[in-house]
PDB file of C-alpha atoms in Angstrom:
ATOM      1  CA  MET A   1      28.676  -4.742 -50.704  1.00 52.00           C
ATOM      2  CA  THR A   2      27.828  -1.713 -51.306  1.00 53.00           C
ATOM      3  CA  SER A   3      27.294   1.503 -49.259  1.00 51.00           C
ATOM      4  CA  ARG A   4      23.667   1.702 -50.714  1.00 53.00           C
ATOM      5  CA  GLU A   5      23.219  -2.223 -49.647  1.00 52.00           C
ATOM      6  CA  GLY A   6      24.218  -1.769 -45.974  1.00 53.00           C
ATOM      7  CA  PHE A   7      22.194   1.512 -45.609  1.00 49.00           C
ATOM      8  CA  GLY A   8      19.067  -1.023 -46.468  1.00 51.00           C
ATOM      9  CA  GLN A   9      19.700  -3.114 -44.193  1.00 49.00           C
ATOM     10  CA  SER A  10      20.222  -0.871 -41.351  1.00 49.00           C
ATOM     11  CA  LYS A  11      16.858   0.419 -42.072  1.00 48.00           C
ATOM     12  CA  VAL A  12      15.347  -3.104 -42.136  1.00 41.00           C
ATOM     13  CA  PHE A  13      16.652  -3.965 -38.466  1.00 40.00           C
ATOM     14  CA  ALA A  14      15.888  -0.485 -37.272  1.00 42.00           C
ATOM     15  CA  CYS A  15      12.102  -1.355 -38.845  1.00 38.00           C
ATOM     16  CA  MET A  16      12.610  -4.889 -37.014  1.00 39.00           C
ATOM     17  CA  LEU A  17      13.393  -3.270 -33.649  1.00 35.00           C
ATOM     18  CA  GLY A  18      11.164  -0.361 -33.861  1.00 38.00           C
ATOM     19  CA  VAL A  19       8.563  -3.364 -33.626  1.00 33.00           C
ATOM     20  CA  VAL A  20      10.316  -5.288 -31.130  1.00 32.00           C
ATOM     21  CA  ILE A  21       9.841  -2.442 -28.626  1.00 36.00           C
ATOM     22  CA  ALA A  22       6.365  -1.632 -30.008  1.00 36.00           C
ATOM     23  CA  LEU A  23       5.477  -4.936 -28.787  1.00 31.00           C
ATOM     24  CA  SER A  24       7.473  -5.348 -25.641  1.00 34.00           C
ATOM     25  CA  VAL A  25       5.858  -1.844 -24.270  1.00 33.00           C
ATOM     26  CA  SER A  26       2.515  -3.273 -25.322  1.00 33.00           C
ATOM     27  CA  LEU A  27       2.714  -6.080 -23.702  1.00 31.00           C
ATOM     28  CA  LEU A  28       4.149  -4.724 -20.731  1.00 34.00           C
ATOM     29  CA  ALA A  29       1.430  -2.083 -20.648  1.00 35.00           C
ATOM     30  CA  SER A  30      -1.208  -4.992 -20.793  1.00 32.00           C
ATOM     31  CA  HIS A  31       0.297  -6.838 -18.270  1.00 35.00           C
ATOM     32  CA  GLY A  32      -0.161  -4.109 -16.107  1.00 37.00           C
ATOM     33  CA  ALA A  33      -4.432  -3.585 -16.566  1.00 35.00           C
ATOM     34  CA  VAL A  34      -3.962  -7.045 -15.998  1.00 34.00           C
ATOM     35  CA  ALA A  35      -2.267  -7.361 -12.428  1.00 41.00           C
ATOM     36  CA  ASP A  36      -4.511  -4.594 -11.519  1.00 46.00           C
ATOM     37  CA  ASP A  37      -7.556  -6.344 -12.902  1.00 52.00           C
ATOM     38  CA  GLY A  38      -6.777  -9.679 -10.839  1.00 70.00           C
ATOM     39  CA  PHE A  39      -7.022  -7.315  -7.650  1.00 81.00           C
ATOM     40  CA  ASN A  40      -8.902  -9.863  -4.982  1.00 86.00           C
ATOM     41  CA  GLY A  41      -8.537  -6.984  -2.418  1.00 92.00           C
ATOM     42  CA  PRO A  42     -11.082  -4.843  -0.155  1.00 95.00           C
ATOM     43  CA  THR A  43     -12.275  -2.284  -1.883  1.00 95.00           C
ATOM     44  CA  PHE A  44     -13.361   1.396  -0.447  1.00 97.00           C
ATOM     45  CA  ARG A  45     -15.534   4.240  -1.279  1.00 96.00           C
ATOM     46  CA  LYS A  46     -13.385   7.603  -1.549  1.00 95.00           C
ATOM     47  CA  GLY A  47     -14.039  10.143   0.285  1.00 97.00           C
ATOM     48  CA  MET A  48     -12.797  11.647   3.226  1.00 97.00           C
ATOM     49  CA  TRP A  49     -11.388   9.130   5.552  1.00 98.00           C
ATOM     50  CA  ARG A  50     -10.412   9.736   9.318  1.00 98.00           C
ATOM     51  CA  PHE A  51      -7.109   7.196  10.290  1.00 97.00           C
ATOM     52  CA  VAL A  52      -6.385   6.884  14.386  1.00 97.00           C
ATOM     53  CA  ARG A  53      -2.800   4.820  14.310  1.00 97.00           C
ATOM     54  CA  THR A  54      -1.162   3.618  17.283  1.00 96.00           C
ATOM     55  CA  MET A  55       1.908   2.057  17.914  1.00 94.00           C
ATOM     56  CA  GLU A  56       3.130  -0.105  20.796  1.00 93.00           C
ATOM     57  CA  LEU A  57       6.440  -2.060  21.892  1.00 90.00           C
ATOM     58  CA  VAL A  58       5.176  -5.895  23.392  1.00 85.00           C
ATOM     59  CA  SER A  59       7.105  -6.674  25.873  1.00 80.00           C
ATOM     60  CA  PRO A  60       8.524 -10.899  26.234  1.00 74.00           C
ATOM     61  CA  SER A  61       5.215 -10.897  28.496  1.00 75.00           C
ATOM     62  CA  ASN A  62       2.579  -9.597  26.602  1.00 74.00           C
ATOM     63  CA  VAL A  63       3.375  -6.328  27.791  1.00 80.00           C
ATOM     64  CA  ARG A  64       2.295  -3.516  25.979  1.00 80.00           C
ATOM     65  CA  GLN A  65       3.677  -0.072  26.187  1.00 85.00           C
ATOM     66  CA  LYS A  66       2.439   2.598  23.604  1.00 88.00           C
ATOM     67  CA  LEU A  67       4.582   4.606  22.143  1.00 89.00           C
ATOM     68  CA  LEU A  68       2.507   7.018  20.073  1.00 92.00           C
ATOM     69  CA  GLU A  69      -1.118   7.730  18.856  1.00 95.00           C
ATOM     70  CA  ARG A  70      -1.865   9.703  16.098  1.00 96.00           C
ATOM     71  CA  GLU A  71      -4.654  10.970  13.933  1.00 97.00           C
ATOM     72  CA  MET A  72      -5.043  11.625  10.500  1.00 96.00           C
ATOM     73  CA  THR A  73      -8.280  13.400   8.128  1.00 97.00           C
ATOM     74  CA  ARG A  74      -7.718  13.164   4.290  1.00 95.00           C
ATOM     75  CA  CYS A  75      -9.683  12.832   1.151  1.00 96.00           C
ATOM     76  CA  VAL A  76      -8.016   9.497  -0.254  1.00 96.00           C
ATOM     77  CA  ASP A  77      -8.988   6.374  -2.543  1.00 95.00           C
ATOM     78  CA  PRO A  78      -8.309   3.668   0.309  1.00 96.00           C
ATOM     79  CA  THR A  79      -8.541   0.370  -2.672  1.00 95.00           C
ATOM     80  CA  GLN A  80      -5.898   1.887  -4.454  1.00 93.00           C
ATOM     81  CA  ALA A  81      -3.773   1.893  -0.572  1.00 89.00           C
ATOM     82  CA  MET A  82      -4.830  -1.697  -0.646  1.00 92.00           C
ATOM     83  CA  LYS A  83      -3.344  -2.343  -3.947  1.00 91.00           C
ATOM     84  CA  ALA A  84      -0.252  -1.360  -3.408  1.00 85.00           C
ATOM     85  CA  THR A  85      -0.281  -3.618   0.157  1.00 85.00           C
ATOM     86  CA  PHE A  86      -1.774  -6.334  -1.614  1.00 88.00           C
ATOM     87  CA  SER A  87       1.370  -6.114  -4.278  1.00 83.00           C
ATOM     88  CA  SER A  88       3.584  -5.972  -1.706  1.00 75.00           C
ATOM     89  CA  PRO A  89       7.185  -7.064  -3.456  1.00 77.00           C
ATOM     90  CA  SER A  90       9.573  -9.162  -1.869  1.00 75.00           C
ATOM     91  CA  ILE A  91      12.762  -7.626  -0.299  1.00 77.00           C
ATOM     92  CA  GLY A  92      16.061  -8.762   0.108  1.00 77.00           C
ATOM     93  CA  ASN A  93      15.793 -12.332   1.907  1.00 79.00           C
ATOM     94  CA  CYS A  94      12.272 -11.354   2.773  1.00 80.00           C
ATOM     95  CA  HIS A  95       9.259 -12.952   0.922  1.00 81.00           C
ATOM     96  CA  SER A  96       5.643 -11.785   1.184  1.00 84.00           C
ATOM     97  CA  SER A  97       3.203 -14.377   1.317  1.00 86.00           C
ATOM     98  CA  ARG A  98      -0.077 -14.724  -0.592  1.00 88.00           C
ATOM     99  CA  PRO A  99      -3.055 -13.196   1.644  1.00 90.00           C
ATOM    100  CA  GLU A 100      -5.900 -15.531   2.708  1.00 93.00           C
ATOM    101  CA  LYS A 101      -9.413 -14.510   3.340  1.00 95.00           C
ATOM    102  CA  ILE A 102     -11.165 -15.817   6.230  1.00 95.00           C
ATOM    103  CA  SER A 103     -14.188 -14.402   6.424  1.00 96.00           C
ATOM    104  CA  ASN A 104     -13.872 -10.325   6.653  1.00 97.00           C
ATOM    105  CA  LYS A 105      -9.943 -10.709   7.264  1.00 97.00           C
ATOM    106  CA  TYR A 106      -6.889 -10.679   4.641  1.00 96.00           C
ATOM    107  CA  VAL A 107      -4.287 -12.235   6.702  1.00 95.00           C
ATOM    108  CA  PHE A 108      -0.842 -12.187   5.553  1.00 90.00           C
ATOM    109  CA  SER A 109       1.607 -14.639   7.500  1.00 88.00           C
ATOM    110  CA  ASN A 110       4.450 -12.711   6.530  1.00 86.00           C
ATOM    111  CA  ARG A 111       4.726  -9.292   4.164  1.00 81.00           C
ATOM    112  CA  CYS A 112       7.792  -7.332   3.466  1.00 78.00           C
ATOM    113  CA  ASP A 113       7.458  -3.624   4.512  1.00 72.00           C
ATOM    114  CA  TYR A 114       9.579  -1.222   5.401  1.00 70.00           C
ATOM    115  CA  MET A 115       9.539  -2.324   8.644  1.00 69.00           C
ATOM    116  CA  GLY A 116      10.718  -5.399   7.767  1.00 71.00           C
ATOM    117  CA  PRO A 117       9.186  -8.682   7.994  1.00 80.00           C
ATOM    118  CA  VAL A 118       5.194  -8.279   9.514  1.00 88.00           C
ATOM    119  CA  SER A 119       2.018  -9.926   9.757  1.00 91.00           C
ATOM    120  CA  THR A 120      -0.226  -8.192   8.902  1.00 92.00           C
ATOM    121  CA  VAL A 121      -4.402  -8.275   9.866  1.00 96.00           C
ATOM    122  CA  ILE A 122      -6.883  -6.106   7.677  1.00 97.00           C
ATOM    123  CA  THR A 123     -10.066  -6.588   8.939  1.00 98.00           C
ATOM    124  CA  VAL A 124     -12.610  -4.800   6.460  1.00 98.00           C
ATOM    125  CA  LEU A 125     -15.661  -3.625   8.691  1.00 98.00           C
ATOM    126  CA  SER A 126     -17.732  -2.626   5.954  1.00 97.00           C
ATOM    127  CA  ASP A 127     -16.680  -0.489   2.368  1.00 97.00           C
ATOM    128  CA  GLU A 128     -16.424   2.892   4.933  1.00 98.00           C
ATOM    129  CA  ALA A 129     -14.454   1.271   7.961  1.00 98.00           C
ATOM    130  CA  TYR A 130     -11.322  -1.148   8.068  1.00 98.00           C
ATOM    131  CA  THR A 131      -8.342  -2.067  10.780  1.00 98.00           C
ATOM    132  CA  GLU A 132      -4.836  -2.866  10.063  1.00 96.00           C
ATOM    133  CA  VAL A 133      -2.459  -4.465  12.416  1.00 95.00           C
ATOM    134  CA  ASN A 134       1.250  -5.680  11.677  1.00 92.00           C
ATOM    135  CA  GLU A 135       2.858  -6.870  14.222  1.00 92.00           C
ATOM    136  CA  VAL A 136       6.762  -6.596  13.639  1.00 89.00           C
ATOM    137  CA  HIS A 137       8.451 -10.181  15.669  1.00 81.00           C
ATOM    138  CA  GLY A 138      12.273 -10.379  16.551  1.00 73.00           C
ATOM    139  CA  GLN A 139      14.524  -8.038  19.016  1.00 74.00           C
ATOM    140  CA  ALA A 140      12.071  -4.930  18.768  1.00 80.00           C
ATOM    141  CA  PRO A 141       8.368  -6.394  18.972  1.00 86.00           C
ATOM    142  CA  ARG A 142       5.857  -4.014  18.389  1.00 90.00           C
ATOM    143  CA  MET A 143       2.566  -3.570  16.770  1.00 92.00           C
ATOM    144  CA  ASP A 144       0.941  -0.894  14.153  1.00 94.00           C
ATOM    145  CA  ARG A 145      -2.406  -0.901  14.675  1.00 96.00           C
ATOM    146  CA  VAL A 146      -4.540   1.620  11.676  1.00 97.00           C
ATOM    147  CA  VAL A 147      -8.099   1.790  12.115  1.00 98.00           C
ATOM    148  CA  ALA A 148      -9.559   4.032   8.985  1.00 98.00           C
ATOM    149  CA  ARG A 149     -13.035   5.087   8.694  1.00 98.00           C
ATOM    150  CA  ARG A 150     -14.598   7.307   6.004  1.00 98.00           C
ATOM    151  CA  ILE A 151     -16.967  10.159   7.406  1.00 97.00           C
ATOM    152  CA  SER A 152     -17.604  12.351   4.577  1.00 96.00           C
ATOM    153  CA  ASP A 153     -17.690  12.743   0.819  1.00 96.00           C
ATOM    154  CA  CYS A 154     -14.640  14.972  -0.231  1.00 93.00           C
ATOM    155  CA  HIS A 155     -14.824  18.724  -0.908  1.00 82.00           C
ATOM    156  CA  GLU A 156     -13.649  20.098  -4.080  1.00 62.00           C
ATOM    157  CA  ASP A 157     -11.380  22.711  -2.052  1.00 49.00           C
ATOM    158  CA  LYS A 158     -10.406  20.477   0.520  1.00 45.00           C
ATOM    159  CA  ALA A 159      -8.491  17.792  -1.777  1.00 43.00           C
ATOM    160  CA  SER A 160      -8.201  16.043  -5.034  1.00 46.00           C
ATOM    161  CA  LEU A 161      -9.133  12.382  -5.568  1.00 45.00           C
ATOM    162  CA  GLY A 162      -7.121  12.215  -8.679  1.00 45.00           C
ATOM    163  CA  GLN A 163      -4.252  11.174  -6.224  1.00 47.00           C
ATOM    164  CA  PRO A 164      -3.882   7.811  -4.964  1.00 45.00           C
ATOM    165  CA  ALA A 165      -4.588   7.270  -1.401  1.00 45.00           C
ATOM    166  CA  ALA A 166      -1.210   6.682   1.107  1.00 49.00           C
ATOM    167  CA  ALA A 167      -0.817   3.429   2.699  1.00 50.00           C
ATOM    168  CA  PRO A 168      -1.187   2.378   6.004  1.00 50.00           C
ATOM    169  CA  SER A 169       2.497   1.836   5.895  1.00 51.00           C
ATOM    170  CA  GLU A 170       3.178   4.872   3.728  1.00 53.00           C
ATOM    171  CA  VAL A 171       0.285   6.565   6.678  1.00 49.00           C
ATOM    172  CA  SER A 172       2.464   5.972   9.395  1.00 49.00           C
ATOM    173  CA  ARG A 173       5.784   7.094   7.540  1.00 52.00           C
ATOM    174  CA  GLU A 174       4.269   9.944   7.884  1.00 52.00           C
ATOM    175  CA  LEU A 175       3.026   9.906  11.019  1.00 44.00           C
ATOM    176  CA  GLU A 176       6.825   8.890  12.541  1.00 48.00           C
ATOM    177  CA  GLN A 177       8.587  11.688  10.420  1.00 50.00           C
ATOM    178  CA  GLU A 178       6.203  14.502  11.989  1.00 46.00           C
ATOM    179  CA  THR A 179       6.591  12.870  15.415  1.00 41.00           C
ATOM    180  CA  ALA A 180      10.705  13.219  14.602  1.00 45.00           C
ATOM    181  CA  GLU A 181      10.427  16.982  13.323  1.00 46.00           C
ATOM    182  CA  GLY A 182       8.025  17.725  17.142  1.00 44.00           C
ATOM    183  CA  ASP A 183       4.386  18.411  15.394  1.00 40.00           C
ATOM    184  CA  PRO A 184       1.971  18.211  18.147  1.00 39.00           C
ATOM    185  CA  LEU A 185      -1.280  16.316  17.226  1.00 41.00           C
TER     186      LEU A 185
END
């Protein structure tokens, strides 16, 4: 084989590789679009939302001790946060269950979260209000409750709706970080 034949074969190989890569990228992009369209969770109106988060320790005798109550108002699209919650991946040995819809509630018997395995109930009151309750069972049982209510439209100078909303668990992390830093509410 001459060097010219080897060059021709490598060109064909490079073209085939390019086609395979283009098809792979196309399939991945279309799979993402299908996964996004397959969202079967609640939808909410974009706008200015008020989130009130309460975290409590729960004793074996079901006595609750409030650890934290924080409030946050943000211009968000909660539907984007719900998409993240509903696509909760398995983490290590924790395997998330699919949500079960019962009336106006979405129940996850086991959802993998930064807190570990949790049971989650999202109660949809309307397209402008919901509650999310996460119960962590184990050595330090606790309950994390987020009450969310849309309070108005957003104003251009306050925030951009182009960014996805913080998921309740992300709001929880932000609030925990602020608490650890000693920020007052």
